[in-house]
Amino acid sequence: MATCSRSLFVPASASPWQSFPYGNLAVICVLTGISATMLSSYPSLLISLRGNLARGYKAAKPFLSIGFGRVVLGLVLVMSVSAATYTAPSSSALTEENLLFLEAWRAVDRAYYDKSFNGQSWFRYRENALRNEPMNTREETYAAIKKMLSTLDDPFTRFLEPEKFKSLRSGSQGKLTGVGLSIGYPMALNGSTSGLAVMSATPGGPAEKAGILPGDIILAIDSTSTEDMDIYDAAERLQGPEGSSVDLDIRSGSNTRHVVLKRQTVTLNPVRSRMCEIPGAKDNSKIGYIKLTTFNQNAAGSVKEALQKLRDNNVKSFVLDLRNNSGGLFPEGIEIAKIWMDKGVIVYICDSQGVRDIYEADGINTVAASEPLVVLVNKGTASASEILAGALKDNKRAVIYGEPTYGKGKIQSVFALSDGSGLAVTVARYETPAHTDIDKVGVIPDRLLPASFPTDEDGFCSCLRDSKSACNLNAAQLFTR
């Protein structure tokens, strides 16, 4: 992978992109109802990655978040909302359907990161498609757009029908209707190739209440097998009207069970926190535990509130738990990094030409830049979570515990088309402050966690207090590098 050049610097004061990191081509938040990321909400149009970034920042409007029935892909999603328009020289000879196809073609032409377009002449494809592809109805036009995008052989560059696009955008407020599942392809968790894997279940959502856990496999949705099901299609099936039901066949380990979940609307508080008092510990007798479940519009503010509440109880060291957090709004990830950092690069953005855009901490929004900090990650940590974890690790601001994260270092922009549909287009990649490309690799932790280490706040505190438990971590050495 080419190293980014130094041709462009975006000051830390610039408003961040409305982007959203999507974990692998596998992480999908099907929290059909709450707020879920890795394809959680999409913004609308990309801004040119070269020279127009600052302008794009101001135009961006965040409406990404991972939720019930949302798709989360572990890609950084550039959330600049704008319409992709195409002006044809002889527009009078083109139908409305032709013009919609050209809108989509133009969006990819301007933004796609691989300017070889997978080794084909993009202009010639356009001409051949207008000449040979049937585009007499909206359905035929959608099919033509999907066929065009498939030639790129890029699973992240996708077409979104109006209802799907509208649904994705609705997640920005942290309120969605669905069952509260974040899903991905099983290979992301255990190498299995059948069904869809549960990355996380949203706290308080229907799936969590039914006992569905990360690592469980969804074998069927409403009696339809998921063996060859696209995660976008699965997300769409999991969504639906509040109060309606969806039937799932779930495999947990060697056991298979049938579960009926009732969809509900839930307002997601992305942060849970508590203070853990450790008997006998000196410097770290009080540890503040903060669980961040998604990066919606409330995330940065909620982290600050949790920090202040814990500080009021004389907490001076913290644990930030990003396990099974599959992403969300890119700007929230940047803002949360700034909470913990007073200076340093947060992330580099590179396009196909190697142009670098830099997000840095400038100290203005710093809240806790010196207190000891541990970050917990796992395979369900993706997208915005990986950017945050990578920034804190490379700047030596935190000790990272857990297992390698999901591993998707691509960036997408979402374009709104004139009929209410949209495109998610891969436009760039990102690198951590140490210029590490985490795509398909993930953020590598500094230390492992015990296999039995719990994912909830009560269990976390219990493991720290009980020196004889299998999941115990020595509180005195927890923050040492």
GROMACS .gro file of C-alpha atoms in nm:
model
  481
    1MET     CA    1   0.000   0.000   0.000
    2ALA     CA    2   0.150   0.336  -0.096
    3THR     CA    3   0.250   0.572   0.178
    4CYS     CA    4   0.047   0.890   0.206
    5SER     CA    5   0.209   1.205   0.080
    6ARG     CA    6   0.223   1.528   0.277
    7SER     CA    7   0.037   1.743   0.032
    8LEU     CA    8  -0.256   1.845   0.247
    9PHE     CA    9  -0.304   1.930   0.610
   10VAL     CA   10  -0.642   1.991   0.762
   11PRO     CA   11  -0.620   2.180   1.090
   12ALA     CA   12  -0.767   2.018   1.397
   13SER     CA   13  -1.006   2.309   1.429
   14ALA     CA   14  -1.185   2.214   1.110
   15SER     CA   15  -1.522   2.049   1.156
   16PRO     CA   16  -1.475   1.676   1.110
   17TRP     CA   17  -1.624   1.481   0.826
   18GLN     CA   18  -1.955   1.329   0.887
   19SER     CA   19  -1.808   0.993   0.829
   20PHE     CA   20  -1.859   0.656   0.954
   21PRO     CA   21  -1.612   0.374   0.979
   22TYR     CA   22  -1.745   0.042   0.882
   23GLY     CA   23  -1.562  -0.258   1.011
   24ASN     CA   24  -1.513  -0.534   0.764
   25LEU     CA   25  -1.729  -0.610   0.474
   26ALA     CA   26  -1.884  -0.804   0.740
   27VAL     CA   27  -1.994  -0.593   1.021
   28ILE     CA   28  -2.348  -0.492   0.986
   29CYS     CA   29  -2.556  -0.344   1.249
   30VAL     CA   30  -2.885  -0.491   1.230
   31LEU     CA   31  -3.001  -0.322   1.531
   32THR     CA   32  -3.307  -0.274   1.334
   33GLY     CA   33  -3.426  -0.031   1.577
   34ILE     CA   34  -3.174   0.128   1.798
   35SER     CA   35  -2.856   0.276   1.699
   36ALA     CA   36  -2.609   0.044   1.557
   37THR     CA   37  -2.236   0.103   1.269
   38MET     CA   38  -2.081  -0.046   1.102
   39LEU     CA   39  -2.317   0.069   0.795
   40SER     CA   40  -2.530   0.239   1.034
   41SER     CA   41  -2.631   0.561   0.890
   42TYR     CA   42  -2.491   0.702   0.576
   43PRO     CA   43  -2.429   1.060   0.498
   44SER     CA   44  -2.483   1.167   0.157
   45LEU     CA   45  -2.218   1.293  -0.066
   46LEU     CA   46  -1.851   1.275  -0.061
   47ILE     CA   47  -1.633   1.571  -0.087
   48SER     CA   48  -1.329   1.561  -0.300
   49LEU     CA   49  -1.050   1.431  -0.083
   50ARG     CA   50  -0.806   1.673  -0.227
   51GLY     CA   51  -0.830   2.039  -0.140
   52ASN     CA   52  -1.202   2.045  -0.068
   53LEU     CA   53  -1.198   1.883   0.273
   54ALA     CA   54  -1.247   2.190   0.484
   55ARG     CA   55  -1.537   2.294   0.265
   56GLY     CA   56  -1.682   1.947   0.289
   57TYR     CA   57  -1.662   1.951   0.666
   58LYS     CA   58  -1.889   2.251   0.689
   59ALA     CA   59  -2.145   2.098   0.456
   60ALA     CA   60  -2.155   1.768   0.634
   61LYS     CA   61  -2.454   1.669   0.843
   62PRO     CA   62  -2.420   1.365   1.063
   63PHE     CA   63  -2.690   1.109   1.054
   64LEU     CA   64  -2.499   0.795   1.112
   65SER     CA   65  -2.531   0.566   1.397
   66ILE     CA   66  -2.558   0.204   1.444
   67GLY     CA   67  -2.884   0.072   1.538
   68PHE     CA   68  -3.152  -0.185   1.540
   69GLY     CA   69  -3.153  -0.320   1.197
   70ARG     CA   70  -2.872  -0.105   1.076
   71VAL     CA   71  -2.591  -0.214   0.859
   72VAL     CA   72  -2.248  -0.167   0.986
   73LEU     CA   73  -1.959  -0.228   0.767
   74GLY     CA   74  -1.643  -0.127   0.934
   75LEU     CA   75  -1.559   0.132   0.680
   76VAL     CA   76  -1.510   0.492   0.763
   77LEU     CA   77  -1.808   0.653   0.612
   78VAL     CA   78  -1.756   1.005   0.489
   79MET     CA   79  -2.074   1.181   0.574
   80SER     CA   80  -2.093   1.476   0.348
   81VAL     CA   81  -2.447   1.516   0.244
   82SER     CA   82  -2.497   1.633  -0.108
   83ALA     CA   83  -2.650   1.529  -0.430
   84ALA     CA   84  -2.462   1.367  -0.714
   85THR     CA   85  -2.584   1.535  -1.029
   86TYR     CA   86  -2.492   1.485  -1.391
   87THR     CA   87  -2.540   1.735  -1.668
   88ALA     CA   88  -2.565   1.565  -2.004
   89PRO     CA   89  -2.476   1.762  -2.316
   90SER     CA   90  -2.790   1.647  -2.488
   91SER     CA   91  -3.017   1.589  -2.188
   92SER     CA   92  -3.325   1.626  -2.405
   93ALA     CA   93  -3.245   1.288  -2.556
   94LEU     CA   94  -3.222   1.117  -2.219
   95THR     CA   95  -3.507   0.981  -2.013
   96GLU     CA   96  -3.554   1.041  -1.642
   97GLU     CA   97  -3.429   0.687  -1.581
   98ASN     CA   98  -3.121   0.750  -1.795
   99LEU     CA   99  -3.043   1.062  -1.593
  100LEU     CA  100  -3.072   0.873  -1.264
  101PHE     CA  101  -2.828   0.613  -1.394
  102LEU     CA  102  -2.590   0.892  -1.498
  103GLU     CA  103  -2.612   1.047  -1.151
  104ALA     CA  104  -2.489   0.721  -1.004
  105TRP     CA  105  -2.220   0.682  -1.270
  106ARG     CA  106  -2.095   1.035  -1.208
  107ALA     CA  107  -2.077   0.987  -0.832
  108VAL     CA  108  -1.852   0.685  -0.876
  109ASP     CA  109  -1.650   0.856  -1.149
  110ARG     CA  110  -1.567   1.148  -0.919
  111ALA     CA  111  -1.515   0.966  -0.594
  112TYR     CA  112  -1.405   0.604  -0.637
  113TYR     CA  113  -1.062   0.546  -0.489
  114ASP     CA  114  -0.944   0.304  -0.759
  115LYS     CA  115  -0.921   0.517  -1.071
  116SER     CA  116  -0.866   0.209  -1.286
  117PHE     CA  117  -1.224   0.113  -1.195
  118ASN     CA  118  -1.114  -0.247  -1.156
  119GLY     CA  119  -0.929  -0.239  -1.486
  120GLN     CA  120  -1.212  -0.117  -1.707
  121SER     CA  121  -1.294   0.196  -1.902
  122TRP     CA  122  -1.555   0.364  -1.686
  123PHE     CA  123  -1.661   0.597  -1.965
  124ARG     CA  124  -1.704   0.311  -2.211
  125TYR     CA  125  -1.910   0.121  -1.955
  126ARG     CA  126  -2.142   0.420  -1.927
  127GLU     CA  127  -2.191   0.444  -2.301
  128ASN     CA  128  -2.251   0.071  -2.341
  129ALA     CA  129  -2.497   0.064  -2.051
  130LEU     CA  130  -2.701   0.355  -2.188
  131ARG     CA  131  -2.711   0.179  -2.522
  132ASN     CA  132  -2.781  -0.177  -2.410
  133GLU     CA  133  -2.925  -0.189  -2.055
  134PRO     CA  134  -3.304  -0.166  -2.022
  135MET     CA  135  -3.397   0.143  -1.817
  136ASN     CA  136  -3.765   0.184  -1.886
  137THR     CA  137  -3.877   0.159  -1.524
  138ARG     CA  138  -3.729   0.256  -1.189
  139GLU     CA  139  -3.674  -0.110  -1.104
  140GLU     CA  140  -3.481  -0.166  -1.427
  141THR     CA  141  -3.272   0.143  -1.359
  142TYR     CA  142  -3.189   0.023  -1.008
  143ALA     CA  143  -3.087  -0.312  -1.156
  144ALA     CA  144  -2.864  -0.135  -1.409
  145ILE     CA  145  -2.696   0.068  -1.133
  146LYS     CA  146  -2.636  -0.242  -0.924
  147LYS     CA  147  -2.491  -0.423  -1.226
  148MET     CA  148  -2.260  -0.129  -1.290
  149LEU     CA  149  -2.134  -0.124  -0.933
  150SER     CA  150  -2.080  -0.501  -0.934
  151THR     CA  151  -1.816  -0.461  -1.205
  152LEU     CA  152  -1.597  -0.284  -0.948
  153ASP     CA  153  -1.579  -0.604  -0.743
  154ASP     CA  154  -1.592  -0.392  -0.428
  155PRO     CA  155  -1.838  -0.522  -0.166
  156PHE     CA  156  -1.846  -0.186   0.009
  157THR     CA  157  -1.958   0.019  -0.288
  158ARG     CA  158  -2.332  -0.037  -0.278
  159PHE     CA  159  -2.661   0.096  -0.408
  160LEU     CA  160  -2.927   0.185  -0.150
  161GLU     CA  161  -3.294   0.194  -0.244
  162PRO     CA  162  -3.488   0.496  -0.109
  163GLU     CA  163  -3.634   0.315   0.192
  164LYS     CA  164  -3.299   0.167   0.285
  165PHE     CA  165  -3.126   0.502   0.242
  166LYS     CA  166  -3.391   0.677   0.450
  167SER     CA  167  -3.363   0.412   0.718
  168LEU     CA  168  -2.986   0.450   0.740
  169ARG     CA  169  -3.012   0.824   0.777
  170SER     CA  170  -3.269   0.792   1.054
  171GLY     CA  171  -3.009   0.650   1.290
  172SER     CA  172  -2.839   0.981   1.359
  173GLN     CA  173  -3.060   1.059   1.655
  174GLY     CA  174  -2.975   0.734   1.831
  175LYS     CA  175  -3.331   0.610   1.794
  176LEU     CA  176  -3.430   0.323   1.565
  177THR     CA  177  -3.688   0.049   1.542
  178GLY     CA  178  -3.573  -0.311   1.533
  179VAL     CA  179  -3.438  -0.602   1.732
  180GLY     CA  180  -3.103  -0.458   1.846
  181LEU     CA  181  -2.844  -0.674   1.672
  182SER     CA  182  -2.513  -0.588   1.513
  183ILE     CA  183  -2.422  -0.865   1.269
  184GLY     CA  184  -2.135  -0.968   1.046
  185TYR     CA  185  -2.014  -1.260   0.842
  186PRO     CA  186  -1.915  -1.553   1.066
  187MET     CA  187  -1.561  -1.565   0.931
  188ALA     CA  188  -1.500  -1.242   1.121
  189LEU     CA  189  -1.549  -1.434   1.443
  190ASN     CA  190  -1.472  -1.802   1.407
  191GLY     CA  191  -1.394  -1.897   1.048
  192SER     CA  192  -1.740  -2.043   0.985
  193THR     CA  193  -1.892  -1.973   0.647
  194SER     CA  194  -2.262  -2.041   0.711
  195GLY     CA  195  -2.516  -1.802   0.855
  196LEU     CA  196  -2.454  -1.456   0.995
  197ALA     CA  197  -2.265  -1.384   1.315
  198VAL     CA  198  -2.390  -1.168   1.601
  199MET     CA  199  -2.128  -0.902   1.670
  200SER     CA  200  -2.319  -0.744   1.957
  201ALA     CA  201  -2.667  -0.712   2.105
  202THR     CA  202  -2.774  -0.363   2.205
  203PRO     CA  203  -2.830  -0.321   2.579
  204GLY     CA  204  -3.200  -0.316   2.658
  205GLY     CA  205  -3.297  -0.429   2.310
  206PRO     CA  206  -3.518  -0.726   2.219
  207ALA     CA  207  -3.223  -0.948   2.120
  208GLU     CA  208  -3.034  -0.894   2.445
  209LYS     CA  209  -3.347  -0.962   2.648
  210ALA     CA  210  -3.386  -1.291   2.460
  211GLY     CA  211  -3.034  -1.394   2.560
  212ILE     CA  212  -2.869  -1.358   2.218
  213LEU     CA  213  -2.495  -1.314   2.266
  214PRO     CA  214  -2.192  -1.204   2.057
  215GLY     CA  215  -2.067  -1.503   1.862
  216ASP     CA  216  -2.410  -1.659   1.816
  217ILE     CA  217  -2.499  -1.749   1.457
  218ILE     CA  218  -2.824  -1.645   1.289
  219LEU     CA  219  -2.917  -1.942   1.071
  220ALA     CA  220  -3.251  -1.813   0.940
  221ILE     CA  221  -3.471  -1.503   0.946
  222ASP     CA  222  -3.844  -1.569   0.915
  223SER     CA  223  -3.768  -1.922   0.787
  224THR     CA  224  -3.533  -1.789   0.515
  225SER     CA  225  -3.183  -1.934   0.540
  226THR     CA  226  -2.901  -1.683   0.587
  227GLU     CA  227  -2.638  -1.915   0.438
  228ASP     CA  228  -2.601  -1.702   0.125
  229MET     CA  229  -2.779  -1.392   0.253
  230ASP     CA  230  -2.616  -1.052   0.208
  231ILE     CA  231  -2.586  -0.866   0.536
  232TYR     CA  232  -2.766  -0.567   0.387
  233ASP     CA  233  -3.057  -0.792   0.301
  234ALA     CA  234  -3.045  -0.940   0.649
  235ALA     CA  235  -3.053  -0.594   0.804
  236GLU     CA  236  -3.356  -0.505   0.596
  237ARG     CA  237  -3.536  -0.822   0.706
  238LEU     CA  238  -3.464  -0.749   1.071
  239GLN     CA  239  -3.617  -0.404   1.047
  240GLY     CA  240  -3.988  -0.342   1.048
  241PRO     CA  241  -4.276  -0.160   1.219
  242GLU     CA  242  -4.267  -0.122   1.594
  243GLY     CA  243  -4.453  -0.408   1.761
  244SER     CA  244  -4.414  -0.646   1.467
  245SER     CA  245  -4.232  -0.977   1.514
  246VAL     CA  246  -3.942  -1.150   1.346
  247ASP     CA  247  -3.852  -1.519   1.383
  248LEU     CA  248  -3.485  -1.617   1.414
  249ASP     CA  249  -3.309  -1.952   1.423
  250ILE     CA  250  -3.005  -1.906   1.643
  251ARG     CA  251  -2.707  -2.134   1.701
  252SER     CA  252  -2.521  -2.084   2.029
  253GLY     CA  253  -2.222  -2.315   2.038
  254SER     CA  254  -2.363  -2.660   1.960
  255ASN     CA  255  -2.721  -2.567   2.051
  256THR     CA  256  -2.982  -2.436   1.808
  257ARG     CA  257  -3.299  -2.258   1.917
  258HIS     CA  258  -3.592  -2.069   1.769
  259VAL     CA  259  -3.646  -1.714   1.893
  260VAL     CA  260  -3.934  -1.474   1.823
  261LEU     CA  261  -3.841  -1.110   1.876
  262LYS     CA  262  -4.079  -0.816   1.883
  263ARG     CA  263  -3.937  -0.503   1.722
  264GLN     CA  264  -3.930  -0.192   1.935
  265THR     CA  265  -3.810   0.166   1.925
  266VAL     CA  266  -3.534   0.235   2.170
  267THR     CA  267  -3.346   0.552   2.248
  268LEU     CA  268  -2.987   0.447   2.283
  269ASN     CA  269  -2.764   0.582   2.554
  270PRO     CA  270  -2.426   0.487   2.411
  271VAL     CA  271  -2.246   0.497   2.747
  272ARG     CA  272  -2.270   0.295   3.066
  273SER     CA  273  -2.033   0.362   3.353
  274ARG     CA  274  -1.959   0.274   3.712
  275MET     CA  275  -1.690   0.310   3.974
  276CYS     CA  276  -1.500   0.001   4.086
  277GLU     CA  277  -1.340   0.014   4.430
  278ILE     CA  278  -1.048  -0.226   4.466
  279PRO     CA  279  -0.968  -0.321   4.827
  280GLY     CA  280  -0.598  -0.300   4.909
  281ALA     CA  281  -0.500  -0.110   4.598
  282LYS     CA  282  -0.315   0.215   4.655
  283ASP     CA  283  -0.282   0.438   4.350
  284ASN     CA  284  -0.572   0.274   4.167
  285SER     CA  285  -0.813   0.198   4.449
  286LYS     CA  286  -1.092   0.358   4.246
  287ILE     CA  287  -1.122   0.275   3.877
  288GLY     CA  288  -1.377   0.434   3.648
  289TYR     CA  289  -1.526   0.190   3.397
  290ILE     CA  290  -1.685   0.341   3.083
  291LYS     CA  291  -1.860   0.114   2.831
  292LEU     CA  292  -1.909   0.281   2.491
  293THR     CA  293  -2.149   0.080   2.276
  294THR     CA  294  -2.177   0.294   1.963
  295PHE     CA  295  -2.077   0.629   1.815
  296ASN     CA  296  -2.404   0.814   1.772
  297GLN     CA  297  -2.460   1.187   1.811
  298ASN     CA  298  -2.476   1.149   2.188
  299ALA     CA  299  -2.149   0.958   2.225
  300ALA     CA  300  -1.890   1.229   2.294
  301GLY     CA  301  -2.119   1.421   2.527
  302SER     CA  302  -2.211   1.103   2.714
  303VAL     CA  303  -1.845   1.010   2.761
  304LYS     CA  304  -1.775   1.355   2.904
  305GLU     CA  305  -2.070   1.325   3.142
  306ALA     CA  306  -1.954   0.984   3.259
  307LEU     CA  307  -1.602   1.115   3.315
  308GLN     CA  308  -1.727   1.407   3.522
  309LYS     CA  309  -1.951   1.186   3.733
  310LEU     CA  310  -1.664   0.947   3.805
  311ARG     CA  311  -1.427   1.233   3.884
  312ASP     CA  312  -1.678   1.367   4.134
  313ASN     CA  313  -1.623   1.035   4.315
  314ASN     CA  314  -1.247   1.093   4.318
  315VAL     CA  315  -1.173   0.845   4.038
  316LYS     CA  316  -0.830   0.902   3.888
  317SER     CA  317  -0.785   0.610   3.647
  318PHE     CA  318  -1.015   0.480   3.376
  319VAL     CA  319  -1.103   0.181   3.160
  320LEU     CA  320  -1.273   0.249   2.825
  321ASP     CA  321  -1.448  -0.062   2.696
  322LEU     CA  322  -1.488  -0.070   2.315
  323ARG     CA  323  -1.557  -0.442   2.285
  324ASN     CA  324  -1.836  -0.525   2.039
  325ASN     CA  325  -1.863  -0.159   1.942
  326SER     CA  326  -1.891  -0.183   1.565
  327GLY     CA  327  -1.865   0.188   1.495
  328GLY     CA  328  -2.086   0.482   1.417
  329LEU     CA  329  -2.028   0.846   1.340
  330PHE     CA  330  -1.671   0.922   1.242
  331PRO     CA  331  -1.679   1.277   1.391
  332GLU     CA  332  -1.780   1.134   1.728
  333GLY     CA  333  -1.479   0.903   1.719
  334ILE     CA  334  -1.253   1.202   1.655
  335GLU     CA  335  -1.414   1.405   1.934
  336ILE     CA  336  -1.382   1.121   2.182
  337ALA     CA  337  -1.014   1.082   2.095
  338LYS     CA  338  -0.972   1.453   2.173
  339ILE     CA  339  -1.127   1.399   2.515
  340TRP     CA  340  -0.835   1.173   2.609
  341MET     CA  341  -0.556   1.344   2.413
  342ASP     CA  342  -0.416   1.696   2.439
  343LYS     CA  343  -0.198   1.663   2.130
  344GLY     CA  344  -0.103   1.418   1.858
  345VAL     CA  345  -0.233   1.279   1.531
  346ILE     CA  346  -0.561   1.088   1.556
  347VAL     CA  347  -0.584   0.948   1.202
  348TYR     CA  348  -0.450   0.996   0.850
  349ILE     CA  349  -0.681   0.984   0.550
  350CYS     CA  350  -0.537   0.878   0.212
  351ASP     CA  351  -0.700   0.864  -0.129
  352SER     CA  352  -0.586   0.685  -0.442
  353GLN     CA  353  -0.321   0.950  -0.507
  354GLY     CA  354  -0.172   0.918  -0.161
  355VAL     CA  355  -0.299   1.257  -0.042
  356ARG     CA  356  -0.300   1.283   0.334
  357ASP     CA  357  -0.554   1.463   0.548
  358ILE     CA  358  -0.468   1.480   0.913
  359TYR     CA  359  -0.696   1.487   1.214
  360GLU     CA  360  -0.513   1.601   1.525
  361ALA     CA  361  -0.587   1.675   1.887
  362ASP     CA  362  -0.526   2.040   1.970
  363GLY     CA  363  -0.600   2.038   2.344
  364ILE     CA  364  -0.913   2.253   2.316
  365ASN     CA  365  -1.157   1.970   2.395
  366THR     CA  366  -0.930   1.770   2.623
  367VAL     CA  367  -1.091   1.647   2.944
  368ALA     CA  368  -0.866   1.366   3.068
  369ALA     CA  369  -0.527   1.376   2.898
  370SER     CA  370  -0.308   1.247   3.181
  371GLU     CA  371  -0.507   1.000   3.392
  372PRO     CA  372  -0.407   0.632   3.351
  373LEU     CA  373  -0.621   0.474   3.076
  374VAL     CA  374  -0.687   0.119   2.957
  375VAL     CA  375  -0.887   0.039   2.642
  376LEU     CA  376  -1.057  -0.300   2.594
  377VAL     CA  377  -1.105  -0.432   2.238
  378ASN     CA  378  -1.209  -0.753   2.061
  379LYS     CA  379  -1.308  -0.882   1.716
  380GLY     CA  380  -1.633  -0.689   1.738
  381THR     CA  381  -1.443  -0.360   1.774
  382ALA     CA  382  -1.466  -0.198   1.432
  383SER     CA  383  -1.463   0.118   1.231
  384ALA     CA  384  -1.480   0.432   1.448
  385SER     CA  385  -1.379   0.215   1.743
  386GLU     CA  386  -1.064   0.107   1.560
  387ILE     CA  387  -0.971   0.464   1.477
  388LEU     CA  388  -1.011   0.560   1.843
  389ALA     CA  389  -0.820   0.258   1.974
  390GLY     CA  390  -0.543   0.306   1.716
  391ALA     CA  391  -0.503   0.673   1.807
  392LEU     CA  392  -0.481   0.604   2.180
  393LYS     CA  393  -0.238   0.317   2.126
  394ASP     CA  394  -0.001   0.487   1.883
  395ASN     CA  395   0.013   0.803   2.092
  396LYS     CA  396   0.094   0.588   2.395
  397ARG     CA  397  -0.207   0.741   2.567
  398ALA     CA  398  -0.358   0.406   2.669
  399VAL     CA  399  -0.272   0.041   2.719
  400ILE     CA  400  -0.481  -0.175   2.485
  401TYR     CA  401  -0.614  -0.507   2.619
  402GLY     CA  402  -0.799  -0.780   2.433
  403GLU     CA  403  -0.764  -0.934   2.087
  404PRO     CA  404  -0.703  -0.794   1.736
  405THR     CA  405  -0.994  -0.578   1.625
  406TYR     CA  406  -1.215  -0.627   1.322
  407GLY     CA  407  -0.981  -0.472   1.067
  408LYS     CA  408  -1.131  -0.247   0.804
  409GLY     CA  409  -0.934   0.056   0.700
  410LYS     CA  410  -1.144   0.176   0.408
  411ILE     CA  411  -1.347   0.495   0.388
  412GLN     CA  412  -1.684   0.536   0.221
  413SER     CA  413  -1.888   0.834   0.123
  414VAL     CA  414  -2.262   0.820   0.076
  415PHE     CA  415  -2.420   1.005  -0.216
  416ALA     CA  416  -2.787   1.098  -0.226
  417LEU     CA  417  -2.947   1.054  -0.566
  418SER     CA  418  -3.234   1.268  -0.691
  419ASP     CA  419  -3.508   1.007  -0.635
  420GLY     CA  420  -3.421   0.947  -0.269
  421SER     CA  421  -3.196   0.649  -0.328
  422GLY     CA  422  -2.824   0.660  -0.257
  423LEU     CA  423  -2.480   0.515  -0.312
  424ALA     CA  424  -2.213   0.414  -0.063
  425VAL     CA  425  -1.882   0.451  -0.248
  426THR     CA  426  -1.535   0.351  -0.130
  427VAL     CA  427  -1.334   0.671  -0.157
  428ALA     CA  428  -1.020   0.632   0.051
  429ARG     CA  429  -0.843   0.448   0.328
  430TYR     CA  430  -0.708   0.550   0.664
  431GLU     CA  431  -0.394   0.488   0.865
  432THR     CA  432  -0.332   0.507   1.238
  433PRO     CA  433  -0.090   0.771   1.372
  434ALA     CA  434   0.197   0.522   1.333
  435HIS     CA  435   0.102   0.483   0.963
  436THR     CA  436  -0.038   0.137   1.021
  437ASP     CA  437  -0.289   0.018   0.764
  438ILE     CA  438  -0.522  -0.198   0.974
  439ASP     CA  439  -0.730  -0.328   0.683
  440LYS     CA  440  -0.790  -0.702   0.732
  441VAL     CA  441  -0.548  -0.693   1.026
  442GLY     CA  442  -0.705  -0.479   1.295
  443VAL     CA  443  -0.552  -0.293   1.587
  444ILE     CA  444  -0.318  -0.529   1.772
  445PRO     CA  445  -0.357  -0.505   2.151
  446ASP     CA  446  -0.067  -0.457   2.390
  447ARG     CA  447  -0.193  -0.734   2.618
  448LEU     CA  448  -0.438  -1.021   2.607
  449LEU     CA  449  -0.746  -1.049   2.827
  450PRO     CA  450  -0.832  -1.374   3.007
  451ALA     CA  451  -1.069  -1.582   2.793
  452SER     CA  452  -1.332  -1.566   3.065
  453PHE     CA  453  -1.318  -1.188   3.103
  454PRO     CA  454  -1.677  -1.052   3.124
  455THR     CA  455  -1.827  -0.787   2.896
  456ASP     CA  456  -2.049  -0.611   3.153
  457GLU     CA  457  -1.957  -0.353   3.413
  458ASP     CA  458  -2.053  -0.564   3.714
  459GLY     CA  459  -1.846  -0.855   3.591
  460PHE     CA  460  -1.553  -0.626   3.522
  461CYS     CA  461  -1.548  -0.500   3.878
  462SER     CA  462  -1.583  -0.851   4.019
  463CYS     CA  463  -1.279  -0.970   3.823
  464LEU     CA  464  -1.067  -0.684   3.952
  465ARG     CA  465  -1.172  -0.741   4.312
  466ASP     CA  466  -1.131  -1.119   4.322
  467SER     CA  467  -0.759  -1.201   4.295
  468LYS     CA  468  -0.840  -1.573   4.282
  469SER     CA  469  -1.082  -1.562   3.988
  470ALA     CA  470  -0.974  -1.689   3.646
  471CYS     CA  471  -1.055  -1.350   3.494
  472ASN     CA  472  -0.861  -1.143   3.746
  473LEU     CA  473  -0.640  -0.859   3.631
  474ASN     CA  474  -0.394  -0.716   3.880
  475ALA     CA  475  -0.525  -0.365   3.947
  476ALA     CA  476  -0.180  -0.249   4.055
  477GLN     CA  477  -0.032  -0.349   3.718
  478LEU     CA  478  -0.336  -0.285   3.500
  479PHE     CA  479  -0.218   0.053   3.371
  480THR     CA  480   0.151  -0.025   3.335
  481ARG     CA  481   0.286  -0.064   2.985
   0.00000   0.00000   0.00000
